[in-house]
Coordinates of N, CA, C and O in Angstrom, one line a residue:
A4 N 15.0 -80.0 -42.2 CA 14.0 -78.9 -42.0 C 13.8 -78.6 -40.5 O 13.9 -79.5 -39.7
T5 N 13.6 -77.3 -40.2 CA 13.3 -76.9 -38.9 C 11.9 -77.2 -38.5 O 11.0 -76.9 -39.2
T6 N 11.7 -77.9 -37.4 CA 10.4 -78.3 -36.9 C 10.0 -77.3 -35.8 O 10.6 -77.2 -34.8
P7 N 9.0 -76.4 -36.1 CA 8.6 -75.5 -35.1 C 7.8 -76.1 -34.0 O 7.2 -77.2 -34.2
P8 N 7.8 -75.5 -32.9 CA 7.0 -76.0 -31.8 C 5.5 -76.1 -32.2 O 5.1 -75.2 -32.9
S9 N 4.8 -77.0 -31.6 CA 3.3 -77.1 -32.0 C 2.6 -75.9 -31.5 O 2.9 -75.3 -30.5
G10 N 1.7 -75.4 -32.4 CA 1.0 -74.2 -32.0 C 1.6 -72.9 -32.5 O 0.9 -71.9 -32.6
S11 N 2.9 -72.9 -32.9 CA 3.5 -71.7 -33.4 C 3.3 -71.6 -34.9 O 3.1 -72.6 -35.5
Q12 N 3.4 -70.4 -35.4 CA 3.2 -70.2 -36.8 C 4.4 -69.5 -37.4 O 4.4 -68.2 -37.5
P13 N 5.5 -70.2 -37.7 CA 6.7 -69.5 -38.2 C 6.5 -68.7 -39.4 O 7.2 -67.7 -39.6
W14 N 5.5 -69.0 -40.2 CA 5.3 -68.3 -41.5 C 4.9 -66.8 -41.1 O 5.2 -65.9 -41.8
L15 N 4.1 -66.7 -40.1 CA 3.7 -65.3 -39.7 C 4.9 -64.5 -39.2 O 5.1 -63.4 -39.5
A16 N 5.8 -65.2 -38.5 CA 7.0 -64.5 -38.0 C 7.9 -64.1 -39.2 O 8.5 -63.0 -39.2
Q17 N 8.0 -65.0 -40.2 CA 8.7 -64.6 -41.4 C 8.2 -63.4 -42.1 O 8.9 -62.5 -42.5
I18 N 6.9 -63.4 -42.2 CA 6.2 -62.2 -42.9 C 6.4 -60.9 -42.1 O 6.8 -59.9 -42.6
F19 N 6.2 -61.0 -40.7 CA 6.4 -59.8 -39.9 C 7.9 -59.4 -39.8 O 8.2 -58.2 -39.7
A20 N 8.8 -60.4 -40.0 CA 10.2 -60.0 -40.0 C 10.6 -59.2 -41.2 O 11.3 -58.2 -41.2
A21 N 10.0 -59.7 -42.4 CA 10.3 -58.9 -43.6 C 9.6 -57.5 -43.6 O 10.3 -56.5 -44.0
L22 N 8.5 -57.4 -43.0 CA 7.8 -56.1 -42.8 C 8.6 -55.2 -41.9 O 8.7 -54.0 -42.1
T23 N 9.2 -55.8 -40.8 CA 10.0 -55.0 -39.9 C 11.2 -54.5 -40.6 O 11.6 -53.3 -40.4
L24 N 11.9 -55.3 -41.4 CA 13.0 -54.8 -42.2 C 12.6 -53.7 -43.2 O 13.3 -52.7 -43.2
L25 N 11.5 -53.9 -43.9 CA 11.1 -52.8 -44.8 C 10.7 -51.5 -44.1 O 11.0 -50.4 -44.5
A26 N 10.1 -51.7 -42.9 CA 9.8 -50.5 -42.1 C 11.0 -49.8 -41.7 O 11.1 -48.6 -41.6
G27 N 12.1 -50.5 -41.3 CA 13.4 -49.9 -40.9 C 14.0 -49.2 -42.1 O 14.7 -48.2 -41.9
A28 N 13.7 -49.6 -43.3 CA 14.3 -48.9 -44.5 C 13.7 -47.5 -44.7 O 14.2 -46.7 -45.5
I29 N 12.6 -47.2 -44.0 CA 12.0 -45.8 -44.1 C 13.1 -44.8 -43.7 O 13.1 -43.7 -44.3
S30 N 14.0 -45.2 -42.8 CA 15.0 -44.2 -42.4 C 16.0 -43.9 -43.5 O 16.5 -42.8 -43.5
I31 N 16.2 -44.8 -44.4 CA 17.1 -44.6 -45.5 C 16.4 -43.6 -46.5 O 17.1 -42.8 -47.1
D32 N 15.1 -43.6 -46.5 CA 14.4 -42.6 -47.4 C 14.8 -41.2 -47.0 O 14.7 -40.3 -47.8
A33 N 15.1 -40.9 -45.7 CA 15.5 -39.6 -45.3 C 16.8 -39.0 -45.9 O 17.0 -37.8 -45.8
V34 N 17.6 -39.9 -46.4 CA 18.9 -39.5 -47.0 C 18.9 -39.5 -48.5 O 19.9 -39.2 -49.1
L35 N 17.7 -39.8 -49.1 CA 17.6 -39.8 -50.5 C 16.6 -38.8 -51.0 O 15.6 -38.5 -50.3
I36 N 16.7 -38.4 -52.2 CA 15.8 -37.5 -52.8 C 14.8 -38.3 -53.6 O 15.2 -39.1 -54.6
G37 N 13.5 -38.2 -53.3 CA 12.5 -39.0 -54.1 C 12.3 -40.4 -53.5 O 13.1 -41.0 -52.9
G38 N 11.1 -40.9 -53.7 CA 10.7 -42.2 -53.2 C 10.6 -43.2 -54.3 O 10.2 -44.3 -54.0
G39 N 11.1 -43.0 -55.5 CA 11.0 -43.9 -56.6 C 11.9 -45.1 -56.5 O 11.8 -46.1 -57.2
W40 N 12.8 -45.1 -55.5 CA 13.7 -46.3 -55.3 C 13.1 -47.4 -54.6 O 13.7 -48.5 -54.5
W41 N 11.9 -47.3 -54.0 CA 11.3 -48.4 -53.2 C 10.9 -49.6 -53.9 O 11.0 -50.7 -53.3
L42 N 10.5 -49.6 -55.1 CA 9.9 -50.7 -55.8 C 10.8 -51.9 -55.9 O 10.5 -53.0 -55.5
R43 N 12.0 -51.7 -56.4 CA 12.9 -52.8 -56.6 C 13.4 -53.5 -55.2 O 13.4 -54.7 -55.1
P44 N 13.8 -52.7 -54.2 CA 14.1 -53.3 -52.9 C 12.9 -54.1 -52.3 O 13.1 -55.2 -51.8
V45 N 11.7 -53.6 -52.4 CA 10.5 -54.3 -51.9 C 10.3 -55.6 -52.6 O 10.1 -56.6 -52.0
L46 N 10.5 -55.6 -54.0 CA 10.4 -56.8 -54.7 C 11.5 -57.8 -54.4 O 11.2 -59.0 -54.2
A47 N 12.7 -57.3 -54.1 CA 13.8 -58.3 -53.7 C 13.5 -58.9 -52.4 O 13.7 -60.1 -52.2
V48 N 13.0 -58.1 -51.4 CA 12.7 -58.6 -50.1 C 11.5 -59.6 -50.2 O 11.5 -60.7 -49.6
A49 N 10.6 -59.3 -51.1 CA 9.4 -60.2 -51.3 C 9.8 -61.5 -51.9 O 9.4 -62.6 -51.4
V50 N 10.7 -61.5 -52.9 CA 11.2 -62.7 -53.5 C 12.0 -63.6 -52.4 O 11.7 -64.8 -52.3
V51 N 12.8 -62.9 -51.7 CA 13.6 -63.7 -50.6 C 12.6 -64.3 -49.6 O 12.7 -65.4 -49.2
S52 N 11.7 -63.5 -49.2 CA 10.7 -63.9 -48.1 C 9.8 -65.1 -48.7 O 9.6 -66.1 -48.0
C53 N 9.3 -64.9 -49.9 CA 8.5 -66.0 -50.5 C 9.3 -67.3 -50.7 O 8.8 -68.4 -50.4
C54 N 10.5 -67.1 -51.0 CA 11.4 -68.3 -51.2 C 11.6 -69.0 -49.8 O 11.4 -70.2 -49.7
G55 N 11.8 -68.2 -48.8 CA 11.9 -68.8 -47.4 C 10.6 -69.4 -47.0 O 10.6 -70.5 -46.4
L56 N 9.4 -68.8 -47.3 CA 8.1 -69.3 -46.9 C 7.9 -70.6 -47.6 O 7.3 -71.6 -47.0
A57 N 8.3 -70.7 -48.9 CA 8.0 -71.9 -49.7 C 8.9 -73.1 -49.3 O 8.5 -74.2 -49.4
L58 N 10.1 -72.8 -49.0 CA 11.1 -73.9 -48.8 C 11.4 -74.3 -47.4 O 11.9 -75.4 -47.2
R59 N 11.1 -73.5 -46.4 CA 11.5 -73.7 -45.1 C 11.0 -75.0 -44.5 O 11.6 -75.7 -43.7
R60 N 9.8 -75.5 -45.0 CA 9.2 -76.8 -44.5 C 9.9 -78.0 -45.0 O 9.8 -79.1 -44.5
F61 N 10.6 -77.8 -46.2 CA 11.2 -79.0 -46.9 C 12.7 -79.1 -46.8 O 13.2 -80.1 -47.1
L62 N 13.4 -78.0 -46.6 CA 14.8 -78.0 -46.6 C 15.4 -77.5 -45.3 O 14.8 -76.7 -44.6
P63 N 16.7 -77.9 -45.0 CA 17.3 -77.3 -43.8 C 17.6 -75.9 -44.0 O 17.6 -75.3 -45.2
G64 N 17.9 -75.2 -42.9 CA 18.1 -73.7 -43.0 C 19.2 -73.3 -43.9 O 19.0 -72.3 -44.6
W65 N 20.3 -74.0 -44.0 CA 21.4 -73.5 -44.8 C 21.0 -73.6 -46.3 O 21.4 -72.8 -47.1
A66 N 20.2 -74.7 -46.6 CA 19.7 -74.8 -48.0 C 18.7 -73.7 -48.4 O 18.7 -73.2 -49.5
V67 N 17.9 -73.4 -47.4 CA 16.9 -72.3 -47.7 C 17.7 -71.0 -47.9 O 17.4 -70.2 -48.9
A68 N 18.7 -70.7 -47.1 CA 19.4 -69.4 -47.3 C 20.2 -69.4 -48.6 O 20.2 -68.4 -49.3
L69 N 20.7 -70.6 -49.0 CA 21.4 -70.7 -50.3 C 20.4 -70.4 -51.4 O 20.7 -69.7 -52.4
A70 N 19.3 -71.0 -51.4 CA 18.2 -70.8 -52.4 C 17.8 -69.4 -52.4 O 17.6 -68.8 -53.5
Q71 N 17.7 -68.7 -51.3 CA 17.3 -67.3 -51.2 C 18.4 -66.5 -51.9 O 18.1 -65.5 -52.6
L72 N 19.6 -66.8 -51.6 CA 20.7 -66.0 -52.2 C 20.7 -66.1 -53.7 O 20.9 -65.2 -54.5
V73 N 20.5 -67.4 -54.2 CA 20.5 -67.6 -55.7 C 19.3 -66.8 -56.3 O 19.4 -66.2 -57.3
A74 N 18.1 -66.9 -55.6 CA 17.0 -66.2 -56.1 C 17.2 -64.7 -56.1 O 16.9 -64.0 -57.1
L75 N 17.9 -64.2 -55.1 CA 18.2 -62.8 -55.0 C 19.1 -62.3 -56.2 O 18.9 -61.3 -56.8
V76 N 20.2 -63.1 -56.4 CA 21.1 -62.8 -57.5 C 20.3 -62.8 -58.8 O 20.5 -61.8 -59.6
F77 N 19.5 -63.7 -59.1 CA 18.7 -63.7 -60.3 C 17.7 -62.6 -60.4 O 17.6 -61.9 -61.5
V78 N 17.0 -62.3 -59.4 CA 16.1 -61.2 -59.4 C 16.8 -59.8 -59.6 O 16.3 -58.9 -60.3
V79 N 17.9 -59.6 -58.9 CA 18.6 -58.4 -59.0 C 19.2 -58.2 -60.4 O 19.1 -57.2 -61.1
A80 N 19.8 -59.3 -61.0 CA 20.3 -59.3 -62.3 C 19.2 -59.0 -63.3 O 19.4 -58.2 -64.3
W81 N 18.0 -59.6 -63.1 CA 16.9 -59.3 -64.0 C 16.4 -57.9 -63.9 O 16.2 -57.3 -65.0
M82 N 16.2 -57.4 -62.7 CA 15.7 -56.0 -62.5 C 16.6 -55.0 -63.1 O 16.1 -54.0 -63.6
F83 N 17.9 -55.2 -63.0 CA 18.9 -54.2 -63.4 C 19.5 -54.5 -64.7 O 20.5 -53.9 -65.1
E84 N 19.0 -55.6 -65.4 CA 19.5 -56.0 -66.7 C 21.1 -56.2 -66.7 O 21.8 -55.8 -67.6
I85 N 21.5 -56.9 -65.7 CA 22.9 -57.2 -65.5 C 23.2 -58.6 -66.1 O 22.6 -59.6 -65.6
T86 N 24.0 -58.7 -67.1 CA 24.3 -60.0 -67.7 C 25.7 -60.4 -67.6 O 26.0 -61.6 -68.0
A87 N 26.6 -59.6 -67.1 CA 28.0 -59.9 -67.0 C 28.5 -59.3 -65.7 O 28.0 -58.3 -65.2
L88 N 29.5 -59.9 -65.1 CA 30.2 -59.4 -63.9 C 30.8 -58.0 -64.2 O 30.8 -57.2 -63.3
A89 N 31.2 -57.8 -65.4 CA 31.8 -56.4 -65.7 C 30.7 -55.3 -65.5 O 31.0 -54.2 -65.1
Q90 N 29.5 -55.7 -65.9 CA 28.4 -54.7 -65.8 C 28.1 -54.4 -64.3 O 27.9 -53.3 -63.9
L91 N 28.2 -55.4 -63.5 CA 27.9 -55.3 -62.0 C 29.1 -54.4 -61.4 O 28.8 -53.5 -60.7
T92 N 30.3 -54.7 -61.8 CA 31.4 -54.0 -61.3 C 31.3 -52.5 -61.7 O 31.6 -51.6 -60.9
A93 N 30.9 -52.3 -62.9 CA 30.8 -50.9 -63.4 C 29.7 -50.1 -62.6 O 29.9 -49.0 -62.2
Q94 N 28.6 -50.8 -62.3 CA 27.5 -50.2 -61.5 C 28.0 -49.9 -60.1 O 27.7 -48.9 -59.5
L95 N 28.7 -50.8 -59.5 CA 29.2 -50.6 -58.2 C 30.2 -49.5 -58.1 O 30.3 -48.7 -57.1
D96 N 31.1 -49.3 -59.2 CA 32.0 -48.2 -59.2 C 31.2 -46.9 -59.3 O 31.6 -45.9 -58.7
I97 N 30.2 -46.9 -60.1 CA 29.4 -45.6 -60.3 C 28.7 -45.3 -58.9 O 28.7 -44.1 -58.5
A98 N 28.2 -46.3 -58.2 CA 27.6 -46.1 -56.9 C 28.6 -45.6 -55.9 O 28.3 -44.6 -55.2
Q99 N 29.8 -46.1 -55.9 CA 30.8 -45.7 -55.0 C 31.2 -44.2 -55.2 O 31.3 -43.4 -54.3
R100 N 31.4 -43.8 -56.5 CA 31.7 -42.4 -56.8 C 30.5 -41.5 -56.4 O 30.7 -40.4 -55.9
H101 N 29.3 -41.9 -56.7 CA 28.1 -41.1 -56.3 C 28.1 -40.9 -54.8 O 27.8 -39.8 -54.3
I102 N 28.3 -41.9 -54.0 CA 28.3 -41.8 -52.6 C 29.4 -40.9 -52.1 O 29.2 -40.1 -51.2
Q103 N 30.6 -41.0 -52.7 CA 31.7 -40.2 -52.3 C 31.5 -38.7 -52.6 O 32.0 -37.8 -51.9
T104 N 30.8 -38.4 -53.7 CA 30.7 -37.0 -54.1 C 29.3 -36.4 -53.8 O 29.2 -35.1 -53.9
S105 N 28.4 -37.1 -53.3 CA 27.0 -36.6 -53.0 C 26.9 -36.4 -51.5 O 27.3 -37.2 -50.7
G106 N 26.2 -35.3 -51.2 CA 25.8 -35.1 -49.8 C 24.4 -35.6 -49.6 O 23.7 -35.9 -50.5
A107 N 24.0 -35.5 -48.3 CA 22.6 -35.9 -48.0 C 21.7 -34.7 -48.0 O 22.1 -33.7 -47.6
P108 N 20.6 -34.8 -48.6 CA 20.0 -35.9 -49.3 C 20.6 -36.1 -50.7 O 20.8 -35.1 -51.4
A109 N 20.8 -37.3 -51.1 CA 21.4 -37.6 -52.4 C 20.3 -38.0 -53.4 O 19.3 -38.6 -53.0
G110 N 20.6 -37.8 -54.6 CA 19.7 -38.2 -55.7 C 19.9 -39.7 -55.9 O 21.0 -40.3 -55.6
V111 N 18.8 -40.4 -56.3 CA 18.9 -41.8 -56.5 C 19.2 -42.1 -58.0 O 18.4 -41.7 -58.9
I112 N 20.3 -42.7 -58.3 CA 20.6 -43.1 -59.6 C 20.5 -44.7 -59.6 O 20.5 -45.3 -58.6
P113 N 20.4 -45.2 -60.8 CA 20.2 -46.7 -60.9 C 21.3 -47.5 -60.1 O 21.0 -48.5 -59.5
A114 N 22.5 -47.0 -60.1 CA 23.6 -47.7 -59.4 C 23.3 -47.7 -57.9 O 23.6 -48.7 -57.2
I115 N 22.8 -46.6 -57.4 CA 22.5 -46.6 -55.9 C 21.3 -47.5 -55.6 O 21.3 -48.2 -54.6
E116 N 20.3 -47.5 -56.6 CA 19.2 -48.3 -56.4 C 19.6 -49.8 -56.4 O 19.1 -50.6 -55.7
L117 N 20.6 -50.2 -57.2 CA 21.1 -51.5 -57.3 C 21.7 -51.9 -55.9 O 21.5 -53.0 -55.4
V118 N 22.5 -51.0 -55.4 CA 23.1 -51.3 -54.1 C 22.1 -51.4 -53.0 O 22.1 -52.3 -52.1
L119 N 21.1 -50.5 -53.0 CA 20.0 -50.6 -52.0 C 19.2 -51.9 -52.1 O 18.9 -52.6 -51.1
T120 N 18.9 -52.3 -53.3 CA 18.2 -53.5 -53.6 C 19.0 -54.7 -53.1 O 18.4 -55.6 -52.4
A121 N 20.2 -54.8 -53.5 CA 21.1 -55.9 -53.1 C 21.2 -56.0 -51.5 O 21.1 -57.0 -50.9
A122 N 21.5 -54.8 -50.9 CA 21.7 -54.8 -49.5 C 20.4 -55.2 -48.7 O 20.5 -56.0 -47.8
L123 N 19.3 -54.7 -49.1 CA 18.0 -55.0 -48.4 C 17.7 -56.5 -48.7 O 17.2 -57.2 -47.8
G124 N 18.0 -57.0 -49.9 CA 17.8 -58.4 -50.2 C 18.7 -59.3 -49.3 O 18.2 -60.3 -48.8
L125 N 19.9 -58.9 -49.1 CA 20.8 -59.7 -48.3 C 20.4 -59.7 -46.8 O 20.4 -60.7 -46.1
L126 N 20.0 -58.5 -46.4 CA 19.4 -58.4 -45.0 C 18.2 -59.2 -44.9 O 17.9 -59.8 -43.8
A127 N 17.4 -59.3 -45.9 CA 16.1 -60.1 -45.9 C 16.5 -61.6 -45.7 O 15.7 -62.3 -45.0
V128 N 17.6 -62.1 -46.3 CA 18.0 -63.5 -46.1 C 18.3 -63.7 -44.6 O 17.9 -64.7 -44.0
V129 N 19.1 -62.7 -44.0 CA 19.4 -62.8 -42.6 C 18.2 -62.8 -41.7 O 18.0 -63.6 -40.8
V130 N 17.3 -61.8 -42.0 CA 16.1 -61.6 -41.2 C 15.2 -62.8 -41.3 O 14.6 -63.2 -40.3
D131 N 15.1 -63.4 -42.4 CA 14.2 -64.6 -42.6 C 14.7 -65.8 -41.7 O 13.9 -66.5 -41.1
A132 N 16.0 -66.0 -41.7 CA 16.6 -67.0 -40.9 C 16.4 -66.7 -39.4 O 16.1 -67.6 -38.6
L133 N 16.6 -65.5 -39.0 CA 16.4 -65.1 -37.6 C 14.9 -65.2 -37.2 O 14.7 -65.6 -36.0
A134 N 14.0 -65.0 -38.1 CA 12.6 -65.0 -37.8 C 12.2 -66.4 -37.3 O 11.3 -66.5 -36.4
V135 N 12.8 -67.4 -37.8 CA 12.5 -68.8 -37.5 C 13.2 -69.3 -36.2 O 12.6 -70.0 -35.4
R136 N 14.4 -68.9 -36.0 CA 15.2 -69.4 -34.9 C 15.3 -68.4 -33.7 O 15.2 -68.9 -32.5
A137 N 15.4 -67.1 -33.9 CA 15.6 -66.1 -32.9 C 14.9 -64.8 -33.3 O 15.6 -63.9 -33.6
P138 N 13.6 -64.8 -33.3 CA 12.9 -63.6 -33.8 C 13.3 -62.3 -33.1 O 13.3 -61.3 -33.8
A139 N 13.6 -62.3 -31.9 CA 14.0 -61.1 -31.2 C 15.2 -60.4 -31.9 O 15.4 -59.2 -31.8
L140 N 16.1 -61.2 -32.5 CA 17.3 -60.7 -33.1 C 17.1 -60.0 -34.4 O 18.0 -59.3 -34.9
V141 N 15.8 -60.0 -34.9 CA 15.5 -59.3 -36.1 C 15.7 -57.8 -35.9 O 15.9 -57.0 -36.8
A142 N 15.7 -57.4 -34.6 CA 15.9 -56.0 -34.3 C 17.3 -55.5 -34.7 O 17.4 -54.3 -35.1
L143 N 18.3 -56.3 -34.7 CA 19.6 -55.9 -35.1 C 19.8 -55.4 -36.5 O 20.3 -54.3 -36.7
P144 N 19.4 -56.1 -37.5 CA 19.5 -55.6 -38.9 C 18.6 -54.3 -39.1 O 19.0 -53.4 -39.8
T145 N 17.4 -54.4 -38.4 CA 16.5 -53.2 -38.5 C 17.2 -52.0 -37.9 O 17.1 -50.9 -38.4
L146 N 17.8 -52.2 -36.7 CA 18.5 -51.1 -36.0 C 19.7 -50.6 -36.9 O 19.9 -49.4 -36.9
A147 N 20.3 -51.5 -37.6 CA 21.4 -51.0 -38.5 C 20.9 -50.1 -39.6 O 21.5 -49.1 -39.9
L148 N 19.7 -50.4 -40.1 CA 19.1 -49.4 -41.1 C 18.7 -48.1 -40.4 O 19.0 -47.0 -41.0
L149 N 18.2 -48.2 -39.2 CA 17.8 -46.9 -38.5 C 19.1 -46.1 -38.2 O 19.1 -44.9 -38.4
V150 N 20.2 -46.7 -37.8 CA 21.4 -46.0 -37.5 C 22.0 -45.4 -38.8 O 22.4 -44.2 -38.8
T151 N 21.9 -46.1 -39.9 CA 22.4 -45.6 -41.1 C 21.7 -44.4 -41.5 O 22.2 -43.3 -41.9
G152 N 20.3 -44.5 -41.5 CA 19.5 -43.3 -41.9 C 19.7 -42.1 -41.0 O 19.8 -41.0 -41.4
S153 N 19.8 -42.4 -39.7 CA 19.9 -41.2 -38.7 C 21.3 -40.6 -38.8 O 21.4 -39.4 -38.5
T154 N 22.3 -41.4 -39.1 CA 23.6 -40.9 -39.2 C 23.8 -39.9 -40.4 O 24.4 -38.9 -40.2
F155 N 23.2 -40.2 -41.5 CA 23.3 -39.3 -42.7 C 22.2 -38.4 -42.9 O 22.3 -37.5 -43.9
A156 N 21.1 -38.4 -42.2 CA 20.0 -37.5 -42.4 C 20.4 -36.1 -42.0 O 21.2 -35.9 -41.1
L157 N 19.8 -35.1 -42.6 CA 20.1 -33.7 -42.3 C 19.1 -33.3 -41.2 O 18.3 -32.4 -41.4
G158 N 19.2 -33.8 -40.0 CA 18.2 -33.5 -39.0 C 17.6 -34.7 -38.5 O 18.1 -35.8 -38.6
R159 N 16.4 -34.6 -37.9 CA 15.7 -35.7 -37.3 C 15.1 -36.6 -38.4 O 14.6 -36.1 -39.4
L160 N 15.0 -37.8 -38.0 CA 14.2 -38.7 -38.9 C 12.7 -38.5 -38.7 O 12.3 -38.0 -37.7
P161 N 11.9 -38.7 -39.8 CA 10.5 -38.5 -39.6 C 10.0 -39.6 -38.6 O 10.5 -40.6 -38.4
W162 N 8.9 -39.2 -37.9 CA 8.4 -40.1 -36.8 C 8.1 -41.4 -37.3 O 8.2 -42.4 -36.6
M163 N 7.6 -41.5 -38.6 CA 7.2 -42.8 -39.1 C 8.4 -43.8 -39.3 O 8.3 -45.0 -39.2
A164 N 9.6 -43.2 -39.4 CA 10.8 -44.0 -39.5 C 11.2 -44.8 -38.2 O 11.9 -45.7 -38.2
L165 N 10.6 -44.3 -37.1 CA 10.8 -44.9 -35.8 C 9.6 -45.7 -35.4 O 9.7 -46.8 -34.8
V166 N 8.4 -45.2 -35.6 CA 7.2 -45.9 -35.2 C 6.9 -47.1 -36.0 O 6.6 -48.2 -35.5
A167 N 7.0 -47.1 -37.3 CA 6.7 -48.2 -38.2 C 7.5 -49.5 -37.9 O 7.0 -50.6 -37.7
P168 N 8.9 -49.3 -37.8 CA 9.6 -50.5 -37.4 C 9.3 -51.0 -36.0 O 9.3 -52.3 -35.8
A169 N 9.0 -50.1 -35.1 CA 8.7 -50.5 -33.7 C 7.4 -51.3 -33.7 O 7.3 -52.4 -33.0
V170 N 6.4 -50.9 -34.4 CA 5.1 -51.6 -34.4 C 5.3 -52.9 -35.1 O 4.8 -54.0 -34.6
A171 N 6.0 -53.0 -36.2 CA 6.2 -54.2 -37.0 C 7.0 -55.2 -36.1 O 6.7 -56.4 -36.1
Y172 N 8.0 -54.7 -35.4 CA 8.8 -55.6 -34.5 C 7.9 -56.1 -33.3 O 8.0 -57.3 -33.0
L173 N 7.1 -55.3 -32.7 CA 6.2 -55.8 -31.7 C 5.3 -56.8 -32.2 O 5.0 -57.8 -31.5
L174 N 4.7 -56.7 -33.4 CA 3.9 -57.7 -34.0 C 4.6 -59.0 -34.2 O 4.1 -60.1 -34.0
L175 N 5.9 -58.8 -34.7 CA 6.7 -60.0 -34.9 C 6.9 -60.8 -33.6 O 6.7 -62.0 -33.6
L176 N 7.2 -60.1 -32.5 CA 7.4 -60.7 -31.2 C 6.1 -61.4 -30.8 O 6.1 -62.5 -30.2
A177 N 5.0 -60.7 -31.0 CA 3.7 -61.3 -30.6 C 3.4 -62.6 -31.3 O 2.9 -63.5 -30.7
V178 N 3.6 -62.6 -32.6 CA 3.2 -63.8 -33.4 C 4.3 -64.9 -33.2 O 4.0 -66.1 -33.5
S179 N 5.5 -64.6 -32.7 CA 6.5 -65.6 -32.6 C 6.6 -66.2 -31.2 O 7.5 -67.0 -30.9
R180 N 5.7 -65.7 -30.3 CA 5.8 -66.2 -28.9 C 5.5 -67.7 -28.9 O 4.6 -68.2 -29.5
R181 N 6.3 -68.4 -28.2 CA 6.2 -69.9 -28.1 C 5.0 -70.3 -27.2 O 4.9 -69.6 -26.2
P182 N 4.3 -71.3 -27.6 CA 3.2 -71.7 -26.7 C 3.7 -72.1 -25.3 O 4.8 -72.7 -25.2
G183 N 3.0 -71.8 -24.3 CA 3.4 -72.1 -23.0 C 4.3 -71.1 -22.3 O 4.5 -71.2 -21.1
T184 N 4.7 -70.0 -23.0 CA 5.5 -69.0 -22.4 C 4.5 -67.9 -22.0 O 3.5 -67.6 -22.8
P185 N 4.7 -67.2 -20.9 CA 3.8 -66.1 -20.5 C 3.8 -65.0 -21.5 O 4.9 -64.7 -22.1
A186 N 2.7 -64.3 -21.8 CA 2.7 -63.2 -22.7 C 3.4 -62.0 -22.1 O 3.9 -61.2 -22.8
R187 N 3.4 -61.9 -20.7 CA 4.0 -60.8 -20.0 C 5.0 -61.4 -19.0 O 4.6 -61.5 -17.8
P188 N 6.2 -61.7 -19.3 CA 7.1 -62.4 -18.4 C 7.4 -61.5 -17.2 O 7.7 -62.0 -16.1
W189 N 7.3 -60.2 -17.3 CA 7.5 -59.3 -16.1 C 6.4 -59.4 -15.1 O 6.6 -59.0 -14.0
A190 N 5.3 -59.9 -15.5 CA 4.2 -60.0 -14.5 C 4.2 -61.3 -13.7 O 3.4 -61.5 -12.9
V191 N 5.2 -62.2 -14.0 CA 5.2 -63.5 -13.3 C 5.9 -63.3 -11.9 O 6.8 -62.6 -11.7

């Protein structure tokens, strides 16, 4: 298990890392029609984050990530009623065709929601691990979401798609500051 420095609260960093990721997903909303797709990805990120919060004190990082992946597979299979690999493959084929034939903004079909849920869940595993070891790097997966949204959006992203992840990221950095380091290194 990873032993955090005394005085730090890695669980807060894990929570703010998950919030930063979800805030970054606001940019994806700009390329989709309707907001009904949010519930399942939020639940997947919550399951992965809760798994990390519960296990991080007792297991090494690789075991936590493995447990999170297993939990993600089960929760996605449960939410989308996938009981066989053939069903998953069929849903991924449908999502691929929908992406190839739809322009932005695109309608959200269950197959697209499945891909979004799995992708955000996988990113949540990465972000959770980064939150404990290198919180500043949480910006990279979040930036990937922002770039994806801005690339396919028909115009500018809404201001909230930029402000929400920035605020969440700054809060992550604030709670993950190691004791004994200056709050403003540029002022030293």
